[in-house]
Amino acid sequence: MEKEVVRDIEKYNKTLNDANTGDVIKVYKIDTKEKSKLRKLMVFGIFEGVEIKLTQKFPVNIIQVGFTQVALDKEVSSIIKIEKQK
């Protein structure tokens, strides 16, 4: 039972910065209380439950959301909690 809990914590404790190029991931949570950051992400279609693809990691993270590509710096990427898709 404890091992399952630890795996769940590890599963949901990853951020966009932990993903690899080419990964298709699901946004689990946007971890911020700043409404302005949340609003900016939502304008680009980035919100909890959406599936995104990481297409580039350097010099900034570039993700694809539907037909839109968005560049995110490491700070913003760190507030996007993810769940890797299979």
mmCIF file of N, CA and C in Angstrom:
data_model
loop_
_atom_site.group_PDB
_atom_site.id
_atom_site.type_symbol
_atom_site.label_atom_id
_atom_site.label_comp_id
_atom_site.label_asym_id
_atom_site.label_seq_id
_atom_site.Cartn_x
_atom_site.Cartn_y
_atom_site.Cartn_z
ATOM 1 N N MET A 1 0.815 -1.192 0.000
ATOM 2 C CA MET A 1 0.000 0.000 0.000
ATOM 3 C C MET A 1 0.864 1.263 0.000
ATOM 4 N N GLU A 2 1.892 1.283 0.864
ATOM 5 C CA GLU A 2 2.759 2.463 0.935
ATOM 6 C C GLU A 2 3.507 2.678 -0.373
ATOM 7 N N LYS A 3 3.913 1.595 -1.027
ATOM 8 C CA LYS A 3 4.632 1.712 -2.299
ATOM 9 C C LYS A 3 3.744 2.341 -3.365
ATOM 10 N N GLU A 4 2.435 1.998 -3.355
ATOM 11 C CA GLU A 4 1.499 2.586 -4.317
ATOM 12 C C GLU A 4 1.369 4.081 -4.080
ATOM 13 N N VAL A 5 1.306 4.488 -2.832
ATOM 14 C CA VAL A 5 1.191 5.903 -2.497
ATOM 15 C C VAL A 5 2.432 6.653 -2.962
ATOM 16 N N VAL A 6 3.610 6.075 -2.727
ATOM 17 C CA VAL A 6 4.859 6.707 -3.150
ATOM 18 C C VAL A 6 4.892 6.838 -4.667
ATOM 19 N N ARG A 7 4.469 5.795 -5.393
ATOM 20 C CA ARG A 7 4.438 5.854 -6.853
ATOM 21 C C ARG A 7 3.478 6.935 -7.340
ATOM 22 N N ASP A 8 2.325 7.065 -6.685
ATOM 23 C CA ASP A 8 1.364 8.108 -7.062
ATOM 24 C C ASP A 8 1.940 9.488 -6.817
ATOM 25 N N ILE A 9 2.637 9.670 -5.700
ATOM 26 C CA ILE A 9 3.251 10.970 -5.398
ATOM 27 C C ILE A 9 4.311 11.285 -6.450
ATOM 28 N N GLU A 10 5.145 10.308 -6.797
ATOM 29 C CA GLU A 10 6.173 10.520 -7.813
ATOM 30 C C GLU A 10 5.535 10.792 -9.177
ATOM 31 N N LYS A 11 4.449 10.087 -9.462
ATOM 32 C CA LYS A 11 3.772 10.235 -10.743
ATOM 33 C C LYS A 11 3.249 11.658 -10.934
ATOM 34 N N TYR A 12 2.701 12.241 -9.891
ATOM 35 C CA TYR A 12 2.091 13.561 -10.004
ATOM 36 C C TYR A 12 2.984 14.685 -9.505
ATOM 37 N N ASN A 13 4.235 14.394 -9.193
ATOM 38 C CA ASN A 13 5.142 15.426 -8.696
ATOM 39 C C ASN A 13 6.120 15.873 -9.778
ATOM 40 N N LYS A 14 5.853 15.526 -11.019
ATOM 41 C CA LYS A 14 6.724 15.920 -12.127
ATOM 42 C C LYS A 14 6.173 17.190 -12.770
ATOM 43 N N THR A 15 7.100 18.005 -13.268
ATOM 44 C CA THR A 15 6.696 19.224 -13.952
ATOM 45 C C THR A 15 7.048 19.106 -15.431
ATOM 46 N N LEU A 16 6.639 20.085 -16.188
ATOM 47 C CA LEU A 16 6.960 20.107 -17.608
ATOM 48 C C LEU A 16 8.468 20.069 -17.831
ATOM 49 N N ASN A 17 9.237 20.636 -16.913
ATOM 50 C CA ASN A 17 10.700 20.608 -17.035
ATOM 51 C C ASN A 17 11.270 19.188 -16.956
ATOM 52 N N ASP A 18 10.527 18.250 -16.373
ATOM 53 C CA ASP A 18 10.988 16.864 -16.239
ATOM 54 C C ASP A 18 10.702 16.015 -17.476
ATOM 55 N N ALA A 19 9.892 16.518 -18.388
ATOM 56 C CA ALA A 19 9.524 15.762 -19.587
ATOM 57 C C ALA A 19 10.667 15.780 -20.597
ATOM 58 N N ASN A 20 10.622 14.833 -21.519
ATOM 59 C CA ASN A 20 11.614 14.737 -22.580
ATOM 60 C C ASN A 20 11.010 15.190 -23.906
ATOM 61 N N THR A 21 11.875 15.624 -24.801
ATOM 62 C CA THR A 21 11.423 16.031 -26.127
ATOM 63 C C THR A 21 10.667 14.880 -26.786
ATOM 64 N N GLY A 22 9.515 15.185 -27.332
ATOM 65 C CA GLY A 22 8.689 14.176 -27.988
ATOM 66 C C GLY A 22 7.640 13.556 -27.097
ATOM 67 N N ASP A 23 7.729 13.784 -25.785
ATOM 68 C CA ASP A 23 6.750 13.218 -24.860
ATOM 69 C C ASP A 23 5.379 13.833 -25.077
ATOM 70 N N VAL A 24 4.364 12.983 -25.048
ATOM 71 C CA VAL A 24 2.976 13.437 -25.013
ATOM 72 C C VAL A 24 2.546 13.326 -23.558
ATOM 73 N N ILE A 25 2.124 14.450 -22.999
ATOM 74 C CA ILE A 25 1.834 14.495 -21.571
ATOM 75 C C ILE A 25 0.483 15.158 -21.318
ATOM 76 N N LYS A 26 -0.049 14.866 -20.162
ATOM 77 C CA LYS A 26 -1.326 15.446 -19.743
ATOM 78 C C LYS A 26 -1.050 16.412 -18.601
ATOM 79 N N VAL A 27 -1.622 17.591 -18.692
ATOM 80 C CA VAL A 27 -1.469 18.570 -17.609
ATOM 81 C C VAL A 27 -2.338 18.099 -16.453
ATOM 82 N N TYR A 28 -1.695 17.807 -15.337
ATOM 83 C CA TYR A 28 -2.395 17.336 -14.152
ATOM 84 C C TYR A 28 -2.870 18.512 -13.303
ATOM 85 N N LYS A 29 -2.013 19.533 -13.186
ATOM 86 C CA LYS A 29 -2.329 20.673 -12.326
ATOM 87 C C LYS A 29 -1.450 21.850 -12.727
ATOM 88 N N ILE A 30 -1.989 23.046 -12.593
ATOM 89 C CA ILE A 30 -1.181 24.252 -12.743
ATOM 90 C C ILE A 30 -1.032 24.819 -11.343
ATOM 91 N N ASP A 31 0.177 24.740 -10.844
ATOM 92 C CA ASP A 31 0.454 25.015 -9.432
ATOM 93 C C ASP A 31 0.829 26.481 -9.205
ATOM 94 N N THR A 32 -0.169 27.353 -9.261
ATOM 95 C CA THR A 32 0.060 28.769 -8.995
ATOM 96 C C THR A 32 -1.205 29.396 -8.409
ATOM 97 N N LYS A 33 -0.985 30.395 -7.615
ATOM 98 C CA LYS A 33 -2.102 31.160 -7.079
ATOM 99 C C LYS A 33 -2.224 32.507 -7.791
ATOM 100 N N GLU A 34 -1.276 32.765 -8.703
ATOM 101 C CA GLU A 34 -1.286 34.016 -9.457
ATOM 102 C C GLU A 34 -2.267 33.896 -10.628
ATOM 103 N N LYS A 35 -3.350 34.616 -10.541
ATOM 104 C CA LYS A 35 -4.382 34.536 -11.574
ATOM 105 C C LYS A 35 -3.878 34.997 -12.936
ATOM 106 N N SER A 36 -2.937 35.939 -12.953
ATOM 107 C CA SER A 36 -2.435 36.433 -14.233
ATOM 108 C C SER A 36 -1.682 35.336 -14.995
ATOM 109 N N LYS A 37 -0.873 34.530 -14.288
ATOM 110 C CA LYS A 37 -0.157 33.424 -14.943
ATOM 111 C C LYS A 37 -1.142 32.380 -15.446
ATOM 112 N N LEU A 38 -2.102 32.060 -14.607
ATOM 113 C CA LEU A 38 -3.108 31.070 -14.973
ATOM 114 C C LEU A 38 -3.893 31.532 -16.193
ATOM 115 N N ARG A 39 -4.264 32.778 -16.213
ATOM 116 C CA ARG A 39 -5.023 33.346 -17.330
ATOM 117 C C ARG A 39 -4.211 33.281 -18.624
ATOM 118 N N LYS A 40 -2.923 33.622 -18.549
ATOM 119 C CA LYS A 40 -2.070 33.589 -19.742
ATOM 120 C C LYS A 40 -1.966 32.175 -20.302
ATOM 121 N N LEU A 41 -1.792 31.191 -19.417
ATOM 122 C CA LEU A 41 -1.704 29.807 -19.873
ATOM 123 C C LEU A 41 -3.020 29.348 -20.498
ATOM 124 N N MET A 42 -4.115 29.731 -19.897
ATOM 125 C CA MET A 42 -5.423 29.314 -20.401
ATOM 126 C C MET A 42 -5.725 29.927 -21.771
ATOM 127 N N VAL A 43 -5.222 31.127 -22.025
ATOM 128 C CA VAL A 43 -5.401 31.756 -23.336
ATOM 129 C C VAL A 43 -4.805 30.882 -24.437
ATOM 130 N N PHE A 44 -3.710 30.200 -24.130
ATOM 131 C CA PHE A 44 -3.045 29.324 -25.101
ATOM 132 C C PHE A 44 -3.593 27.896 -25.068
ATOM 133 N N GLY A 45 -4.623 27.653 -24.286
ATOM 134 C CA GLY A 45 -5.229 26.327 -24.228
ATOM 135 C C GLY A 45 -4.558 25.384 -23.259
ATOM 136 N N ILE A 46 -3.751 25.928 -22.340
ATOM 137 C CA ILE A 46 -3.050 25.098 -21.362
ATOM 138 C C ILE A 46 -3.816 25.165 -20.046
ATOM 139 N N PHE A 47 -4.469 24.076 -19.716
ATOM 140 C CA PHE A 47 -5.221 23.992 -18.467
ATOM 141 C C PHE A 47 -5.266 22.537 -18.024
ATOM 142 N N GLU A 48 -5.762 22.303 -16.819
ATOM 143 C CA GLU A 48 -5.774 20.950 -16.257
ATOM 144 C C GLU A 48 -6.574 20.001 -17.138
ATOM 145 N N GLY A 49 -5.970 18.842 -17.414
ATOM 146 C CA GLY A 49 -6.630 17.809 -18.193
ATOM 147 C C GLY A 49 -6.294 17.807 -19.678
ATOM 148 N N VAL A 50 -5.663 18.866 -20.169
ATOM 149 C CA VAL A 50 -5.353 18.943 -21.600
ATOM 150 C C VAL A 50 -4.097 18.134 -21.918
ATOM 151 N N GLU A 51 -4.063 17.553 -23.109
ATOM 152 C CA GLU A 51 -2.912 16.780 -23.561
ATOM 153 C C GLU A 51 -2.026 17.679 -24.422
ATOM 154 N N ILE A 52 -0.729 17.666 -24.127
ATOM 155 C CA ILE A 52 0.227 18.493 -24.870
ATOM 156 C C ILE A 52 1.420 17.646 -25.284
ATOM 157 N N LYS A 53 2.187 18.159 -26.241
ATOM 158 C CA LYS A 53 3.399 17.469 -26.681
ATOM 159 C C LYS A 53 4.574 18.428 -26.542
ATOM 160 N N LEU A 54 5.643 17.955 -25.906
ATOM 161 C CA LEU A 54 6.861 18.750 -25.765
ATOM 162 C C LEU A 54 7.696 18.544 -27.016
ATOM 163 N N THR A 55 7.875 19.610 -27.808
ATOM 164 C CA THR A 55 8.586 19.479 -29.076
ATOM 165 C C THR A 55 10.027 19.964 -29.012
ATOM 166 N N GLN A 56 10.359 20.778 -28.004
ATOM 167 C CA GLN A 56 11.731 21.289 -27.862
ATOM 168 C C GLN A 56 11.990 21.621 -26.398
ATOM 169 N N LYS A 57 13.253 21.406 -25.948
ATOM 170 C CA LYS A 57 13.604 21.695 -24.552
ATOM 171 C C LYS A 57 14.620 22.819 -24.390
ATOM 172 N N PHE A 58 15.372 23.124 -25.424
ATOM 173 C CA PHE A 58 16.421 24.125 -25.283
ATOM 174 C C PHE A 58 16.358 25.104 -26.435
ATOM 175 N N PRO A 59 16.479 26.370 -26.200
ATOM 176 C CA PRO A 59 16.775 27.096 -24.961
ATOM 177 C C PRO A 59 15.550 27.297 -24.069
ATOM 178 N N VAL A 60 14.342 27.114 -24.642
ATOM 179 C CA VAL A 60 13.114 27.160 -23.838
ATOM 180 C C VAL A 60 12.275 25.951 -24.209
ATOM 181 N N ASN A 61 11.303 25.630 -23.374
ATOM 182 C CA ASN A 61 10.391 24.539 -23.693
ATOM 183 C C ASN A 61 9.372 25.028 -24.717
ATOM 184 N N ILE A 62 9.220 24.257 -25.786
ATOM 185 C CA ILE A 62 8.185 24.550 -26.762
ATOM 186 C C ILE A 62 7.221 23.379 -26.758
ATOM 187 N N ILE A 63 5.956 23.705 -26.534
ATOM 188 C CA ILE A 63 4.931 22.667 -26.481
ATOM 189 C C ILE A 63 3.935 22.887 -27.602
ATOM 190 N N GLN A 64 3.285 21.805 -27.972
ATOM 191 C CA GLN A 64 2.217 21.890 -28.956
ATOM 192 C C GLN A 64 0.919 21.547 -28.253
ATOM 193 N N VAL A 65 -0.043 22.466 -28.387
ATOM 194 C CA VAL A 65 -1.382 22.283 -27.830
ATOM 195 C C VAL A 65 -2.332 22.349 -29.013
ATOM 196 N N GLY A 66 -2.832 21.218 -29.448
ATOM 197 C CA GLY A 66 -3.632 21.203 -30.668
ATOM 198 C C GLY A 66 -2.755 21.596 -31.846
ATOM 199 N N PHE A 67 -3.148 22.669 -32.556
ATOM 200 C CA PHE A 67 -2.362 23.148 -33.685
ATOM 201 C C PHE A 67 -1.513 24.367 -33.321
ATOM 202 N N THR A 68 -1.448 24.693 -32.038
ATOM 203 C CA THR A 68 -0.723 25.870 -31.567
ATOM 204 C C THR A 68 0.575 25.447 -30.892
ATOM 205 N N GLN A 69 1.662 26.163 -31.207
ATOM 206 C CA GLN A 69 2.925 25.949 -30.511
ATOM 207 C C GLN A 69 3.182 27.138 -29.598
ATOM 208 N N VAL A 70 3.609 26.843 -28.364
ATOM 209 C CA VAL A 70 3.826 27.869 -27.354
ATOM 210 C C VAL A 70 5.212 27.678 -26.746
ATOM 211 N N ALA A 71 5.964 28.767 -26.611
ATOM 212 C CA ALA A 71 7.272 28.732 -25.951
ATOM 213 C C ALA A 71 7.090 29.144 -24.498
ATOM 214 N N LEU A 72 7.622 28.330 -23.592
ATOM 215 C CA LEU A 72 7.512 28.599 -22.153
ATOM 216 C C LEU A 72 8.895 28.578 -21.524
ATOM 217 N N ASP A 73 9.195 29.577 -20.690
ATOM 218 C CA ASP A 73 10.482 29.557 -20.002
ATOM 219 C C ASP A 73 10.444 28.520 -18.880
ATOM 220 N N LYS A 74 11.605 28.261 -18.300
ATOM 221 C CA LYS A 74 11.721 27.220 -17.271
ATOM 222 C C LYS A 74 10.893 27.542 -16.030
ATOM 223 N N GLU A 75 10.768 28.826 -15.696
ATOM 224 C CA GLU A 75 9.999 29.219 -14.514
ATOM 225 C C GLU A 75 8.518 28.881 -14.689
ATOM 226 N N VAL A 76 7.964 29.234 -15.821
ATOM 227 C CA VAL A 76 6.553 28.926 -16.083
ATOM 228 C C VAL A 76 6.360 27.416 -16.213
ATOM 229 N N SER A 77 7.302 26.747 -16.860
ATOM 230 C CA SER A 77 7.208 25.291 -17.011
ATOM 231 C C SER A 77 7.219 24.573 -15.666
ATOM 232 N N SER A 78 7.845 25.173 -14.677
ATOM 233 C CA SER A 78 7.947 24.529 -13.359
ATOM 234 C C SER A 78 6.626 24.524 -12.598
ATOM 235 N N ILE A 79 5.660 25.334 -13.005
ATOM 236 C CA ILE A 79 4.365 25.333 -12.299
ATOM 237 C C ILE A 79 3.354 24.404 -12.970
ATOM 238 N N ILE A 80 3.742 23.826 -14.116
ATOM 239 C CA ILE A 80 2.845 22.917 -14.825
ATOM 240 C C ILE A 80 3.172 21.491 -14.413
ATOM 241 N N LYS A 81 2.319 20.918 -13.573
ATOM 242 C CA LYS A 81 2.481 19.535 -13.120
ATOM 243 C C LYS A 81 1.910 18.610 -14.180
ATOM 244 N N ILE A 82 2.639 17.532 -14.478
ATOM 245 C CA ILE A 82 2.256 16.671 -15.592
ATOM 246 C C ILE A 82 2.088 15.216 -15.199
ATOM 247 N N GLU A 83 1.418 14.513 -16.079
ATOM 248 C CA GLU A 83 1.284 13.052 -16.008
ATOM 249 C C GLU A 83 1.653 12.539 -17.391
ATOM 250 N N LYS A 84 2.692 11.738 -17.487
ATOM 251 C CA LYS A 84 3.150 11.227 -18.782
ATOM 252 C C LYS A 84 2.132 10.241 -19.334
ATOM 253 N N GLN A 85 1.820 10.392 -20.615
ATOM 254 C CA GLN A 85 0.905 9.481 -21.294
ATOM 255 C C GLN A 85 1.674 8.334 -21.893
ATOM 256 N N LYS A 86 1.015 7.215 -22.114
ATOM 257 C CA LYS A 86 1.692 6.034 -22.685
ATOM 258 C C LYS A 86 1.587 6.035 -24.172
#
